XYZ file of C-alpha atoms in Angstrom:
480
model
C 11.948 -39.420 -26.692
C 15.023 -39.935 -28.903
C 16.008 -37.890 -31.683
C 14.376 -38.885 -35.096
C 15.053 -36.570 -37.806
C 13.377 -37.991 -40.485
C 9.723 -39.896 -40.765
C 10.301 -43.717 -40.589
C 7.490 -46.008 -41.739
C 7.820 -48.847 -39.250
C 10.193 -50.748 -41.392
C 12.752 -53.430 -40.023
C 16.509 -53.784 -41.248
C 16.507 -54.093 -44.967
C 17.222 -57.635 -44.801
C 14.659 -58.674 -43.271
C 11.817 -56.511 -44.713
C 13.293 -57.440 -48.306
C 12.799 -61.340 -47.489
C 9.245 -60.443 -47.016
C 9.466 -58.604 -50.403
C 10.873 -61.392 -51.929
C 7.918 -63.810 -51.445
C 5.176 -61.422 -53.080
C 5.136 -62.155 -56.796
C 2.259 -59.966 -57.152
C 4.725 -56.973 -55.783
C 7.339 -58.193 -58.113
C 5.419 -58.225 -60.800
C 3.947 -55.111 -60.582
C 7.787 -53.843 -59.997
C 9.197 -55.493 -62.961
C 6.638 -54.176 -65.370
C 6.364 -50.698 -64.373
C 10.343 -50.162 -63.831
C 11.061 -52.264 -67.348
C 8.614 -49.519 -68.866
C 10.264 -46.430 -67.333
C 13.459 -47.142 -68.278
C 12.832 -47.888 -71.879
C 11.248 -44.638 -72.274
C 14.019 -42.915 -70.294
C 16.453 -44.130 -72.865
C 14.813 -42.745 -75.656
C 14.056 -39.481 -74.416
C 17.979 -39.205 -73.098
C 18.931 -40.677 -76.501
C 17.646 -37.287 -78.098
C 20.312 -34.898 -76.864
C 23.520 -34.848 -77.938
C 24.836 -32.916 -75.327
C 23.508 -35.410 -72.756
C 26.716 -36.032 -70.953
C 27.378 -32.052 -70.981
C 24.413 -31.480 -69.370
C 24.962 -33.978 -66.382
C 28.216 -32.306 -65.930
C 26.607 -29.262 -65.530
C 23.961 -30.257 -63.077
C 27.153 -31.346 -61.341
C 28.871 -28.202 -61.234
C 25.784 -26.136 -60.510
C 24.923 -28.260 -57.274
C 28.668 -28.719 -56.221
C 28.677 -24.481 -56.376
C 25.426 -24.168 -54.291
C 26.460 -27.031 -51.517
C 30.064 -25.041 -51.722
C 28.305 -21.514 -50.988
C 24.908 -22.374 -49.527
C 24.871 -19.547 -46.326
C 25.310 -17.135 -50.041
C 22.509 -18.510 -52.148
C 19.958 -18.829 -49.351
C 20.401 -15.827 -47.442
C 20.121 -14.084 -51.505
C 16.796 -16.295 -51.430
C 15.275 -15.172 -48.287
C 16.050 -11.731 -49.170
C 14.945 -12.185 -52.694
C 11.467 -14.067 -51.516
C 10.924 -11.375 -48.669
C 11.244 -8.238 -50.941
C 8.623 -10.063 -52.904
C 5.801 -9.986 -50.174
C 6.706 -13.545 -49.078
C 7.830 -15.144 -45.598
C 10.415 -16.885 -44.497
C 10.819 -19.347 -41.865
C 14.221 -21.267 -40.595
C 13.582 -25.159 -39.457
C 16.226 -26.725 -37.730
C 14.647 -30.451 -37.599
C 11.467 -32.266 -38.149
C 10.074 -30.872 -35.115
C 10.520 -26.996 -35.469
C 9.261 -27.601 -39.520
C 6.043 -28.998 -38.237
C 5.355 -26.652 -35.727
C 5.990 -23.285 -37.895
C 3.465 -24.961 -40.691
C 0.425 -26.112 -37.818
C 1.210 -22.422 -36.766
C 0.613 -20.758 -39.991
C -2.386 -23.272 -40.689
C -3.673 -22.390 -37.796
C -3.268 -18.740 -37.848
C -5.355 -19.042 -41.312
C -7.991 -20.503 -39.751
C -7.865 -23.669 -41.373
C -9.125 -27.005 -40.405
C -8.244 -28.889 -43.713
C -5.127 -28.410 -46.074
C -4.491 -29.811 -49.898
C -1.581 -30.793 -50.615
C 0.953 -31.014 -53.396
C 3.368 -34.018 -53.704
C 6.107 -33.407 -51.703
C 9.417 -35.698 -50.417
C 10.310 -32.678 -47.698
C 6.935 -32.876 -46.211
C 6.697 -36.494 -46.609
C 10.330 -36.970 -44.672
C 9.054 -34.585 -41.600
C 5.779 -36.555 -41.207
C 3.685 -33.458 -41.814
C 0.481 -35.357 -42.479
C 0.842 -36.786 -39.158
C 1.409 -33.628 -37.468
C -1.044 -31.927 -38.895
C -3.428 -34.575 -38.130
C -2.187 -34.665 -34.160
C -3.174 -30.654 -34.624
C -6.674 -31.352 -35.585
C -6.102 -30.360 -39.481
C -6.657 -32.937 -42.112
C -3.981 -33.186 -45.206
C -5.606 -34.143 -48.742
C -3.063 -35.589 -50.760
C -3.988 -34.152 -54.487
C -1.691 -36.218 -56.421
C -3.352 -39.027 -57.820
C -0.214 -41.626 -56.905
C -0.274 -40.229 -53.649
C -4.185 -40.124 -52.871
C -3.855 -43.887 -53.362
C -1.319 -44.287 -50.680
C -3.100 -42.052 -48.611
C -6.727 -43.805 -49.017
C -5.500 -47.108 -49.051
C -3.422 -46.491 -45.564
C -0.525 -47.653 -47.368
C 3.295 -46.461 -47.217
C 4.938 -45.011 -50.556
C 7.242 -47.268 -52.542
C 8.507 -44.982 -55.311
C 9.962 -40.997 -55.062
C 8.427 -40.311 -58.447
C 5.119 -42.866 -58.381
C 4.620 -44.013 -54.783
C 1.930 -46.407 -55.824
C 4.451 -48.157 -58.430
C 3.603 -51.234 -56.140
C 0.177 -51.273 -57.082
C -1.829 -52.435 -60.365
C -4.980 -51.440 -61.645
C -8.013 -53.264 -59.963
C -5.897 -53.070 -56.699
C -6.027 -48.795 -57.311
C -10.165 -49.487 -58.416
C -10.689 -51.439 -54.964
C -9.220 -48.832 -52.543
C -11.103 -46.148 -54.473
C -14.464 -48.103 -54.041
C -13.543 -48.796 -50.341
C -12.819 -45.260 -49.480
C -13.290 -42.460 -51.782
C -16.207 -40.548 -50.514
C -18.914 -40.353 -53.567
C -16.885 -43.317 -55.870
C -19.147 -45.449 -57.628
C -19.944 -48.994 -56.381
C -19.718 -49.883 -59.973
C -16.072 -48.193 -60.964
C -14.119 -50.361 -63.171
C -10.335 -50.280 -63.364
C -10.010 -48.392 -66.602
C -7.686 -45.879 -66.280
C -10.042 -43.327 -67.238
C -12.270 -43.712 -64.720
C -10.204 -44.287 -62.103
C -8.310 -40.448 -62.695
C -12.235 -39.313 -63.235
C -13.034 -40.224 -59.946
C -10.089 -39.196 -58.582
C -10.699 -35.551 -60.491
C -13.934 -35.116 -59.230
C -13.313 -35.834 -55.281
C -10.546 -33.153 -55.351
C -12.328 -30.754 -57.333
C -14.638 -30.032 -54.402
C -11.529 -29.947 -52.017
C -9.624 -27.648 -54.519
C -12.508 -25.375 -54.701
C -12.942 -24.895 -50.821
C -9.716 -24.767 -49.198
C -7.850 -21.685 -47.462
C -4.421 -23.403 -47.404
C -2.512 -25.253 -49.366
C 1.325 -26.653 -48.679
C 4.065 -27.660 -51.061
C 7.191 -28.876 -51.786
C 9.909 -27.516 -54.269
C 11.717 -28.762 -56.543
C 13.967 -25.452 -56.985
C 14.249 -21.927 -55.814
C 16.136 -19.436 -58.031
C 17.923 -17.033 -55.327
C 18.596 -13.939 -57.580
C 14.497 -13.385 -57.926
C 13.283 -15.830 -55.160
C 11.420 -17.977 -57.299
C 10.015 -20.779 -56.466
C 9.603 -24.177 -58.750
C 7.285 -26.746 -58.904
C 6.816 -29.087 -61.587
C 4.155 -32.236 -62.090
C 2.861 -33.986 -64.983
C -1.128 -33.562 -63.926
C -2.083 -30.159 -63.133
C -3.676 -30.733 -59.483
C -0.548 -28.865 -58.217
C -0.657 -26.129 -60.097
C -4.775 -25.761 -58.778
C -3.244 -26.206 -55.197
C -0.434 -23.435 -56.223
C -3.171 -20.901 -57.469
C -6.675 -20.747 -55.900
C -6.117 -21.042 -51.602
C -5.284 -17.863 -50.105
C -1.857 -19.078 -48.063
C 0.475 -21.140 -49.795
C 3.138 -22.726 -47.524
C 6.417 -24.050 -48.882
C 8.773 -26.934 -47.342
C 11.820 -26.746 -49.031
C 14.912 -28.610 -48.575
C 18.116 -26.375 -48.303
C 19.688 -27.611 -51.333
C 17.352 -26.845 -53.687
C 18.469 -23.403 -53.987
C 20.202 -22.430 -58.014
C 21.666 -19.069 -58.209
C 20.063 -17.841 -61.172
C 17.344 -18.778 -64.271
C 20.798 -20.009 -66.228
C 21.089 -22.147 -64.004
C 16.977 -23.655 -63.744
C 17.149 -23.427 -67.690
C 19.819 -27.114 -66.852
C 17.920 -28.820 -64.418
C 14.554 -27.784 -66.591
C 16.180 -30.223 -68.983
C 18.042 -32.938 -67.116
C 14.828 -33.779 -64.558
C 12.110 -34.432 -67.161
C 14.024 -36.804 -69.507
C 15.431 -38.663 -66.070
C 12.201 -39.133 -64.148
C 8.760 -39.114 -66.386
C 11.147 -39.692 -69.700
C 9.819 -36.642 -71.018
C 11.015 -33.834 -73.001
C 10.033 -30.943 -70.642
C 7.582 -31.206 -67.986
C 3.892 -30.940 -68.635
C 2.935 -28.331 -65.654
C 6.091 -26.324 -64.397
C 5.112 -23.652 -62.067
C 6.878 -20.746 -61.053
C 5.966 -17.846 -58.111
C 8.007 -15.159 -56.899
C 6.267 -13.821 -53.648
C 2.825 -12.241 -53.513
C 1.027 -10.859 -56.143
C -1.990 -8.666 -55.676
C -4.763 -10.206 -57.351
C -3.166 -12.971 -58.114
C -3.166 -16.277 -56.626
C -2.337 -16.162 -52.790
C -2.505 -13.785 -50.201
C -0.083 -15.101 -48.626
C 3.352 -17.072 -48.962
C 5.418 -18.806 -46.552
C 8.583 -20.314 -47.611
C 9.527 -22.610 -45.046
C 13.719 -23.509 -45.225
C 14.414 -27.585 -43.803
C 17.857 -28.381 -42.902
C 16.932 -31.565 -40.744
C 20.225 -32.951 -41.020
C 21.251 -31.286 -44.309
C 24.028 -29.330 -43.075
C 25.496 -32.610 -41.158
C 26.048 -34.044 -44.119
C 27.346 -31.254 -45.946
C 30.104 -31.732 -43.983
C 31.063 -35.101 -45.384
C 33.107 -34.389 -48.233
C 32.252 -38.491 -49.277
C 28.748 -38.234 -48.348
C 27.883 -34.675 -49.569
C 27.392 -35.345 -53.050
C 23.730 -36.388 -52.228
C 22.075 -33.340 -51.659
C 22.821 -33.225 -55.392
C 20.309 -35.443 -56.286
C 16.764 -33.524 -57.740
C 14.840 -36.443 -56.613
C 14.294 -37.959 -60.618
C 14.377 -41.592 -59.287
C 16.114 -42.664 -62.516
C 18.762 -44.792 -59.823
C 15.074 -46.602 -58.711
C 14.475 -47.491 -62.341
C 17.996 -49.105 -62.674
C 18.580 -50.799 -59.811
C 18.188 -54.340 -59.397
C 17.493 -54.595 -55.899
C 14.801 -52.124 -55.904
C 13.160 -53.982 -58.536
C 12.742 -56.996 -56.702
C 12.484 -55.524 -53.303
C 10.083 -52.163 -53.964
C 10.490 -49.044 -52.274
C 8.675 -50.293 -48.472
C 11.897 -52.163 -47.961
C 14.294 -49.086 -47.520
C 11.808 -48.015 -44.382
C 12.092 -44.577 -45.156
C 10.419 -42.068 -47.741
C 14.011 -42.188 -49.750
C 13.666 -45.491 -51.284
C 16.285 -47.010 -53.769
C 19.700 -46.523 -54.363
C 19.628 -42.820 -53.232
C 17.888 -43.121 -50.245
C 20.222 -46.109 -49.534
C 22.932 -43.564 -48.891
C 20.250 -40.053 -48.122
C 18.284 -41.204 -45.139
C 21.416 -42.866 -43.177
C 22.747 -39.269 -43.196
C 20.271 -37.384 -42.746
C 18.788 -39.667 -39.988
C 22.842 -39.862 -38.077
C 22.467 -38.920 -34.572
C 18.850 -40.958 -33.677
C 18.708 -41.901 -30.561
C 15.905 -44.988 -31.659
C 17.775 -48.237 -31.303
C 14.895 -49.468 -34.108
C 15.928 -46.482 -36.083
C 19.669 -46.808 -35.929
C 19.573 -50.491 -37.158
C 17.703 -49.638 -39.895
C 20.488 -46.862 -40.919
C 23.167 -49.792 -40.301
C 21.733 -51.789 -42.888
C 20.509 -49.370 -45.818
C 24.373 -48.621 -47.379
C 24.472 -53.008 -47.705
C 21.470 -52.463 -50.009
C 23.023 -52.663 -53.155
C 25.434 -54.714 -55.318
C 27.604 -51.772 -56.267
C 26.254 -52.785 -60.016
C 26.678 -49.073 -60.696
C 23.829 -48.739 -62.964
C 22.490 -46.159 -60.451
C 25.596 -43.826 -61.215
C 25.403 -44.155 -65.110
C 21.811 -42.546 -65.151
C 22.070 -40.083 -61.911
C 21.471 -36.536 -63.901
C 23.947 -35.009 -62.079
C 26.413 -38.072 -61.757
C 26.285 -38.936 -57.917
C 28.481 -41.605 -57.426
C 26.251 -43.632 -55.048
C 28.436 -46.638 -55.239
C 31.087 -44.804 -54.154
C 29.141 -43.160 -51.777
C 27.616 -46.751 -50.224
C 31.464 -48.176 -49.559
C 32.185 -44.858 -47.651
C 28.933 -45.535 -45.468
C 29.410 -49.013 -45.200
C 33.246 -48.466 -43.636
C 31.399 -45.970 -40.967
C 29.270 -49.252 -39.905
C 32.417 -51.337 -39.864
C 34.252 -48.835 -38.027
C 31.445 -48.192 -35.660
C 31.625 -51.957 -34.509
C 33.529 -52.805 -31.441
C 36.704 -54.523 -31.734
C 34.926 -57.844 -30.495
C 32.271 -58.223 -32.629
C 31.830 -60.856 -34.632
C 32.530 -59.723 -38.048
C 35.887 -58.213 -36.685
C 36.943 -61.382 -34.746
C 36.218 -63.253 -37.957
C 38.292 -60.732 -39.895
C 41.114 -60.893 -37.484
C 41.668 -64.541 -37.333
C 41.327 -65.094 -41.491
C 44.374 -62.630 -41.331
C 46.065 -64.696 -38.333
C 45.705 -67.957 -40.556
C 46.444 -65.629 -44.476
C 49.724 -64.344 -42.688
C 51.264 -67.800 -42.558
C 51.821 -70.311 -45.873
C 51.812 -73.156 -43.255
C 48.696 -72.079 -41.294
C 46.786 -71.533 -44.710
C 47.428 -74.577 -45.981
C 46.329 -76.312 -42.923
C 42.709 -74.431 -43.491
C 42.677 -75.591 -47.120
C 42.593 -79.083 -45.700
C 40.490 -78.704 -42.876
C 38.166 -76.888 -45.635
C 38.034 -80.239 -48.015
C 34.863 -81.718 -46.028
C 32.371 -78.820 -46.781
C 32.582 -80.730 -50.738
C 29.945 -82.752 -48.591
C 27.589 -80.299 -47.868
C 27.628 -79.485 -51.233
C 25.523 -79.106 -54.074
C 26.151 -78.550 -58.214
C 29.480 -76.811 -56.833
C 27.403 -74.741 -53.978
C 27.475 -74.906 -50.647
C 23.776 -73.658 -49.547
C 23.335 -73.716 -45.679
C 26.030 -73.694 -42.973
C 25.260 -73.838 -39.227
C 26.062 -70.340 -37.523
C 27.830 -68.171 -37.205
C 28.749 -69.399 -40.772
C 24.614 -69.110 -41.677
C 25.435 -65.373 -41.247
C 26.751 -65.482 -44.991
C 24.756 -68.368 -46.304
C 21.358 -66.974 -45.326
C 22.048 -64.334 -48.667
C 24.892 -66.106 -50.731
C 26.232 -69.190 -51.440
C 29.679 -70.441 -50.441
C 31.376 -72.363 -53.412
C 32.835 -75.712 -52.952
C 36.437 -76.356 -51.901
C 37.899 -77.500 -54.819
C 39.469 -81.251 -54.692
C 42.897 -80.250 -55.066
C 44.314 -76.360 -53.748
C 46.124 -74.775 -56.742
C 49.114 -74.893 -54.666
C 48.891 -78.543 -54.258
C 48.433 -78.662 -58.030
C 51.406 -76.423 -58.886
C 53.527 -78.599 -56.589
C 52.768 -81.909 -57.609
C 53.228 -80.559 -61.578
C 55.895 -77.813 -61.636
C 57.761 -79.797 -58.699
């Protein structure tokens, strides 16, 4: 079986799953409105500091110091989280992550988990492994319980049921909630009231309960979580193990350092001034919450692109999804397009990285085509918290495809003879002419549809007309 570092969700190439995108109007509807909200608000609640711009500088500067000095911060962090009564575990890939967890699950005796919302477990295809183990994962965020119950795939880093409206959310809860009322309506009250009450009865029995992060303070080995609805913070609190999946860059050196991103994430992702439920455990404490903690450490392909001096600035993002919000191909698209958890802009240049190195010819095509999913707008870069350049980041991954191509390919032989025919006035001119007939194919100025291998570019763009007269014929025949 061929290497596959990170959870795919059956996806084609991006071009093809985002023709398929295309033609729902119910998906781009949903898209449009939700997005078109989310951004207003972000504006507003960025618009309130002064200091915005100094802040995103910092965030820079912090992460750049961490991915410069990681083997410092995390080996402070283990020691920091073991002093504390905690555990921690080293997970080279997917694989090794999913195994330590069904271990620990197992060891606890547990046949059912809850769950807080979490990219790291999402990207190792816990659930799934978990589920292969004979223990059942119960998503407790409300965004993700609708994914979950509805069988569906995630479209969204910050809500993964962005794709879906109200009596869509009311259906799937009638369908397959256990104790939902034949008679819910779609009011948004009821709907989180129903939701409420089916996890209250799993929050109340279960022995285990795994998380994400979204930061880890090394100097006290703190961990952070923070949410907007409280179910994580019941899932932090009342099982007696607590298992962690944490990414490697999540690590800050100190609380001075959390204090930035405590401001930057908020106002970027749920366009709030601080977050409504931050969390924050060091360790065990007797009495008090969990018995147990397990702090499980992912690199999964993390320090491969660390090495990338291009590519590296990714592992600064804090997953906000303010580049989603922005970006006009997401918005008609939606997340399912991108085939992996990391939809948008930054998952356009995350998961090709991460995932380098698959052996899955499926897989590998799919990473070929995510750094082409974007117009290089640059919207994404303007409203990244801690300023990745993505577009710059997308041209560096898209001249590792090119370069990856074999000299005969057809791209490359079409490259090499435009510059046979460019090098030479004569031979140019001779193309201009032989160009002239396309004005019949044309339409308003646009050439539409061209038979292949010229369809390769007209199946996504249109080819303007060859003007009646080349400019150099026109500067000849008036400046002699």
């Amino acid at each position: 079986m061929g290497r596959n570092p990170v959870t795919w969700l059956g996806s084609p190439t991006f071009p093809t799953a985002a023709r398929t995108a295309l033609a729902d109007v119910q998906l781009r509807g949903n898209l449009a409105h939700a997005t078109g909200t989310i951004r207003t608000k972000r504006e507003a609640a960025v618009g309130e500091l002064p200091d915005w711009e100094r802040l995103r500088r910092a965030g820079e500067a912090i992460k750049d110091d961490v991915l410069s000095n990681l083997d410092v911060y995390l080996t402070r962090l283990e020691a920091a989280v073991t002093a504390r009564g905690g555990v921690v575990h080293w997970a080279r890939d997917a694989a090794e992550a999913n195994e330590i967890v069904l271990g620990l699950v197992r060891a606890a005796g547990a046949t059912e988990v809850v769950k807080v919302k979490s990219m790291a477990t999402a990207e190792i295809g816990l659930n799934e492994a978990l589920e292969a183990g004979g223990v059942s994962a119960i998503e407790t965020d409300l965004a993700e319980l609708i994914v979950q119950l509805g069988e569906d795939r995630p479209s969204h880093i910050l809500v993964p049921a962005i794709h879906r409206n109200r009596s869509e959310i009311r259906d799937i809860f009638r369908a397959t909630m256990p104790g939902a009322s034949p008679s819910l309506s779609d009011r948004p009250a009821e709907l989180a009231e129903a939701a409420r009450a089916h996890l209250r009865r799993k929050f109340l029995s279960a022995q285990v309960a795994i998380s994400g992060a979204n930061f880890a303070v090394a100097d006290t080995g703190s961990v952070v979580v923070v949410e907007s609805e409280g179910n994580g913070r019941m899932c932090l609190t009342l099982p007696r193990t607590l298992i962690t999946v944490m990414g490697l860059e999540k690590v800050v050196p100190s609380w001075r350092d959390l204090e930035v991103f405590l401001q930057l994430l908020p106002r970027s992702s749920t366009a709030e001034r601080m977050n409504p439920y931050t969390s924050v455990w060091s360790g065990v404490t007797p009495g008090d919450g969990p018995r147990e903690f397990h702090l499980v450490l992912l690199d999964n392909g993390r320090t491969a692109t660390l090495a990338d001096r291009v590519g590296r600035q990714a592992l600064r993002c804090i997953r906000c999804s303010a580049c989603l919000n922005v970006c006009p191909v997401y918005e008609r698209t939606g997340g399912q397009a991108y085939g992996s958890v990391y939809p948008g802009p930054i998952g356009a240049i995350l998961t090709p990285q991460l995932g380098a190195g698959t052996d899955d010819p499926g897989t590998a095509s799919l990473l070929r085509s995510l750094p082409f999913a974007s117009s290089l707008c640059g919207a994404c870069y303007e409203v990244c918290p801690v300023r990745i350049d993505i577009p710059e980041v997308l041209v560096h991954l898209r001249g590792r495809v090119v370069a990856e191509k074999p000299a005969y390919a057809p791209e490359a032989v079409a490259m090499a003879a435009a510059s046979w025919v460019m090098v030479s006035p004569r031979r140019f001119r001779f193309a201009q002419r032989l160009l002239g007939p396309l004005r019949l194919l044309a339409r308003r100025g646009r050439v539409r549809r061209l038979p292949w291998p010229a369809s390769l570019w007209t199946d996504s763009r249109d080819v303007p007309a060859p003007p009646r007269e080349t400019f150099s014929a026109w500067w000849r025949r008036n400046r002699g």
